[in-house]
CSV table of N, CA and C in Angstrom, one decimal:
chain,number,residue,atom,x,y,z
A,7,MET,N,11.2,75.4,4.8
A,7,MET,CA,10.5,76.6,4.4
A,7,MET,C,11.3,77.2,3.2
A,8,ARG,N,10.6,77.6,2.2
A,8,ARG,CA,11.2,78.1,1.0
A,8,ARG,C,11.4,79.6,1.0
A,9,ILE,N,10.6,80.4,1.8
A,9,ILE,CA,10.7,81.8,1.8
A,9,ILE,C,11.4,82.3,3.1
A,10,TYR,N,12.4,83.1,3.0
A,10,TYR,CA,13.0,83.7,4.2
A,10,TYR,C,13.7,85.0,3.9
A,11,ARG,N,14.1,85.6,4.9
A,11,ARG,CA,14.8,86.9,4.8
A,11,ARG,C,16.1,86.9,5.6
A,12,TRP,N,17.1,87.5,5.2
A,12,TRP,CA,18.4,87.7,5.9
A,12,TRP,C,18.3,89.1,6.6
A,13,ASP,N,18.3,89.1,8.0
A,13,ASP,CA,18.3,90.3,8.7
A,13,ASP,C,19.5,91.1,8.5
A,14,PRO,N,19.4,92.4,8.1
A,14,PRO,CA,20.6,93.1,7.7
A,14,PRO,C,21.5,93.5,9.0
A,15,LYS,N,20.9,93.5,10.2
A,15,LYS,CA,21.6,93.9,11.4
A,15,LYS,C,22.3,92.7,12.0
A,16,THR,N,21.6,91.6,12.1
A,16,THR,CA,22.1,90.4,12.9
A,16,THR,C,22.7,89.3,11.9
A,17,GLY,N,22.3,89.4,10.7
A,17,GLY,CA,22.7,88.3,9.8
A,17,GLY,C,21.9,87.0,10.0
A,18,GLU,N,20.8,87.1,10.7
A,18,GLU,CA,20.0,86.0,11.1
A,18,GLU,C,19.0,85.6,9.9
A,19,LYS,N,18.8,84.3,9.7
A,19,LYS,CA,17.9,83.9,8.7
A,19,LYS,C,16.5,83.9,9.3
A,20,GLN,N,15.6,84.6,8.8
A,20,GLN,CA,14.2,84.8,9.4
A,20,GLN,C,13.2,84.1,8.4
A,21,GLN,N,12.6,83.0,8.9
A,21,GLN,CA,11.7,82.2,8.1
A,21,GLN,C,10.4,82.9,8.0
A,22,ALA,N,9.7,82.7,6.8
A,22,ALA,CA,8.3,83.2,6.7
A,22,ALA,C,7.5,82.4,7.7
A,23,GLN,N,6.6,83.1,8.4
A,23,GLN,CA,5.8,82.6,9.5
A,23,GLN,C,4.4,82.4,9.2
A,24,ARG,N,3.8,81.2,9.5
A,24,ARG,CA,2.4,81.0,9.4
A,24,ARG,C,1.7,81.5,10.7
A,25,ASN,N,0.5,82.0,10.6
A,25,ASN,CA,-0.2,82.4,11.8
A,25,ASN,C,-0.7,81.1,12.5
A,26,ARG,N,-1.4,81.3,13.6
A,26,ARG,CA,-1.9,80.1,14.4
A,26,ARG,C,-2.9,79.3,13.6
A,27,ASP,N,-3.5,79.8,12.6
A,27,ASP,CA,-4.5,79.1,11.8
A,27,ASP,C,-3.8,78.4,10.6
A,28,GLY,N,-2.5,78.6,10.4
A,28,GLY,CA,-1.7,78.0,9.3
A,28,GLY,C,-1.6,78.8,8.1
A,29,PHE,N,-1.9,80.1,8.1
A,29,PHE,CA,-1.9,80.9,6.9
A,29,PHE,C,-0.6,81.8,7.0
A,30,PHE,N,-0.1,82.0,5.8
A,30,PHE,CA,1.0,83.1,5.6
A,30,PHE,C,0.3,84.4,5.7
A,31,VAL,N,0.9,85.4,6.3
A,31,VAL,CA,0.3,86.8,6.4
A,31,VAL,C,1.1,87.7,5.4
A,32,LEU,N,0.4,88.3,4.5
A,32,LEU,CA,1.1,89.2,3.5
A,32,LEU,C,0.4,90.6,3.6
A,33,GLY,N,1.2,91.5,3.1
A,33,GLY,CA,0.7,92.9,3.0
A,33,GLY,C,0.7,93.4,1.5
A,34,GLU,N,-0.4,93.9,1.1
A,34,GLU,CA,-0.5,94.4,-0.3
A,34,GLU,C,0.2,95.8,-0.5
A,35,PRO,N,1.0,95.9,-1.5
A,35,PRO,CA,1.8,97.1,-1.7
A,35,PRO,C,0.9,98.4,-1.9
A,36,SER,N,-0.3,98.2,-2.4
A,36,SER,CA,-1.1,99.4,-2.7
A,36,SER,C,-1.6,100.0,-1.4
A,37,LYS,N,-1.6,99.3,-0.3
A,37,LYS,CA,-2.0,99.8,1.0
A,37,LYS,C,-1.0,100.7,1.7
A,38,GLY,N,0.2,100.8,1.1
A,38,GLY,CA,1.2,101.7,1.6
A,38,GLY,C,1.5,101.4,3.1
A,39,PRO,N,1.6,102.5,3.9
A,39,PRO,CA,2.0,102.4,5.3
A,39,PRO,C,0.9,101.7,6.1
A,40,LEU,N,-0.3,101.5,5.5
A,40,LEU,CA,-1.4,100.8,6.3
A,40,LEU,C,-1.4,99.3,6.0
A,41,LYS,N,-0.5,98.8,5.2
A,41,LYS,CA,-0.6,97.4,4.9
A,41,LYS,C,-0.4,96.5,6.1
A,42,HIS,N,0.2,96.9,7.1
A,42,HIS,CA,0.5,96.1,8.3
A,42,HIS,C,-0.7,96.1,9.3
A,43,HIS,N,-1.7,96.9,9.0
A,43,HIS,CA,-2.9,96.9,9.9
A,43,HIS,C,-3.7,95.6,9.7
A,44,LYS,N,-4.3,95.1,10.8
A,44,LYS,CA,-5.0,93.9,10.8
A,44,LYS,C,-6.1,93.8,9.7
A,45,ILE,N,-6.8,94.9,9.5
A,45,ILE,CA,-7.9,94.9,8.5
A,45,ILE,C,-7.4,94.7,7.1
A,46,ASN,N,-6.2,95.0,6.8
A,46,ASN,CA,-5.6,95.0,5.5
A,46,ASN,C,-4.8,93.7,5.2
A,47,LYS,N,-4.6,92.8,6.2
A,47,LYS,CA,-3.8,91.7,5.9
A,47,LYS,C,-4.4,90.7,4.9
A,48,ILE,N,-3.5,90.1,4.2
A,48,ILE,CA,-3.9,89.1,3.2
A,48,ILE,C,-3.4,87.7,3.7
A,49,LEU,N,-4.3,86.8,3.8
A,49,LEU,CA,-4.0,85.4,4.3
A,49,LEU,C,-3.9,84.5,3.2
A,50,GLU,N,-2.9,83.6,3.2
A,50,GLU,CA,-2.7,82.6,2.1
A,50,GLU,C,-2.3,81.3,2.7
A,51,ALA,N,-3.0,80.3,2.4
A,51,ALA,CA,-2.7,78.9,3.0
A,51,ALA,C,-1.6,78.3,2.2
A,52,SER,N,-1.5,78.5,0.9
A,52,SER,CA,-0.6,77.8,0.0
A,52,SER,C,0.7,78.5,-0.1
A,53,GLU,N,1.8,77.8,0.1
A,53,GLU,CA,3.1,78.4,0.0
A,53,GLU,C,3.4,78.8,-1.4
A,54,GLU,N,2.9,78.1,-2.4
A,54,GLU,CA,3.1,78.5,-3.8
A,54,GLU,C,2.4,79.8,-4.1
A,55,LYS,N,1.2,80.0,-3.6
A,55,LYS,CA,0.5,81.2,-3.9
A,55,LYS,C,1.1,82.4,-3.1
A,56,ALA,N,1.6,82.1,-1.9
A,56,ALA,CA,2.3,83.1,-1.1
A,56,ALA,C,3.6,83.6,-1.9
A,57,ILE,N,4.3,82.6,-2.5
A,57,ILE,CA,5.5,82.9,-3.3
A,57,ILE,C,5.1,83.8,-4.5
A,58,ALA,N,4.0,83.5,-5.1
A,58,ALA,CA,3.6,84.3,-6.3
A,58,ALA,C,3.3,85.7,-5.9
A,59,LEU,N,2.6,85.9,-4.7
A,59,LEU,CA,2.3,87.2,-4.2
A,59,LEU,C,3.6,88.0,-3.9
A,60,VAL,N,4.5,87.3,-3.2
A,60,VAL,CA,5.8,88.0,-2.9
A,60,VAL,C,6.5,88.4,-4.1
A,61,LEU,N,6.5,87.5,-5.2
A,61,LEU,CA,7.2,87.9,-6.4
A,61,LEU,C,6.5,89.0,-7.1
A,62,SER,N,5.2,89.3,-6.8
A,62,SER,CA,4.5,90.4,-7.5
A,62,SER,C,4.6,91.7,-6.6
A,63,GLY,N,5.4,91.6,-5.5
A,63,GLY,CA,5.6,92.8,-4.7
A,63,GLY,C,5.0,92.9,-3.3
A,64,TYR,N,4.3,91.9,-2.9
A,64,TYR,CA,3.7,91.8,-1.6
A,64,TYR,C,4.7,91.6,-0.5
A,65,SER,N,4.5,92.2,0.7
A,65,SER,CA,5.4,91.9,1.8
A,65,SER,C,4.9,90.6,2.5
A,66,ILE,N,5.8,90.0,3.3
A,66,ILE,CA,5.4,88.7,4.0
A,66,ILE,C,5.9,88.8,5.4
A,67,ARG,N,5.1,88.2,6.3
A,67,ARG,CA,5.5,88.2,7.7
A,67,ARG,C,6.5,87.2,8.0
A,68,VAL,N,7.6,87.6,8.7
A,68,VAL,CA,8.7,86.6,9.0
A,68,VAL,C,8.8,86.6,10.6
A,69,LYS,N,9.4,85.5,11.0
A,69,LYS,CA,9.7,85.4,12.5
A,69,LYS,C,11.0,86.1,12.8
A,70,THR,N,11.0,86.9,13.8
A,70,THR,CA,12.2,87.6,14.3
A,70,THR,C,12.4,87.2,15.8
A,71,ALA,N,13.5,87.7,16.3
A,71,ALA,CA,13.8,87.4,17.7
A,71,ALA,C,12.8,88.0,18.7
A,72,SER,N,12.3,89.2,18.3
A,72,SER,CA,11.4,89.8,19.2
A,72,SER,C,9.9,89.6,18.9
A,73,ALA,N,9.5,90.0,17.7
A,73,ALA,CA,8.1,89.9,17.3
A,73,ALA,C,8.1,89.7,15.8
A,74,PRO,N,7.0,89.1,15.2
A,74,PRO,CA,6.9,88.9,13.8
A,74,PRO,C,6.9,90.3,13.1
A,75,SER,N,7.5,90.3,11.9
A,75,SER,CA,7.6,91.5,11.1
A,75,SER,C,7.2,91.4,9.7
A,76,LEU,N,6.5,92.3,9.1
A,76,LEU,CA,6.1,92.3,7.7
A,76,LEU,C,7.2,93.0,6.9
A,77,VAL,N,7.8,92.2,6.0
A,77,VAL,CA,9.0,92.7,5.3
A,77,VAL,C,8.9,92.5,3.8
A,78,ASN,N,9.7,93.3,3.1
A,78,ASN,CA,9.7,93.2,1.6
A,78,ASN,C,11.1,93.4,1.0
A,79,ARG,N,12.1,93.4,1.9
A,79,ARG,CA,13.5,93.5,1.4
A,79,ARG,C,14.3,92.4,1.9
A,80,ARG,N,15.4,92.1,1.2
A,80,ARG,CA,16.3,90.9,1.5
A,80,ARG,C,15.5,89.6,1.6
A,81,ILE,N,14.6,89.5,0.7
A,81,ILE,CA,13.7,88.3,0.6
A,81,ILE,C,14.4,87.2,-0.3
A,82,PHE,N,14.4,86.0,0.1
A,82,PHE,CA,15.0,84.9,-0.6
A,82,PHE,C,13.9,83.8,-0.8
A,83,ILE,N,13.9,83.2,-2.0
A,83,ILE,CA,13.0,82.0,-2.2
A,83,ILE,C,13.9,81.0,-2.8
A,84,ASP,N,13.9,79.8,-2.1
A,84,ASP,CA,14.8,78.7,-2.5
A,84,ASP,C,16.2,79.1,-2.7
A,85,GLY,N,16.7,80.0,-1.8
A,85,GLY,CA,18.1,80.4,-1.8
A,85,GLY,C,18.5,81.5,-2.8
A,86,LYS,N,17.5,82.0,-3.5
A,86,LYS,CA,17.8,83.0,-4.5
A,86,LYS,C,17.2,84.3,-4.1
A,87,GLN,N,18.0,85.4,-4.0
A,87,GLN,CA,17.4,86.7,-3.6
A,87,GLN,C,16.5,87.2,-4.7
A,88,ILE,N,15.3,87.6,-4.3
A,88,ILE,CA,14.4,88.2,-5.2
A,88,ILE,C,14.2,89.7,-5.1
A,89,ARG,N,14.6,90.2,-3.9
A,89,ARG,CA,14.5,91.7,-3.6
A,89,ARG,C,15.6,92.0,-2.6
């Protein structure tokens, strides 16, 4: 997986997560605090397109120890921090 986040509290590497249908779940920045709501989620099958959206400011859902989380900080792509 090319997209991941470093958890600031645990130091854990959190991989971008696909949903059960195989899509990356992203949040559009213009939706503000409502971007995590089900009706506003953006689904993307292609990792390349998901990366392009993350590079343009979208949040991405990552796997955490407790529950998936929509994040936009401490994001890395191919080992390089982008935010």
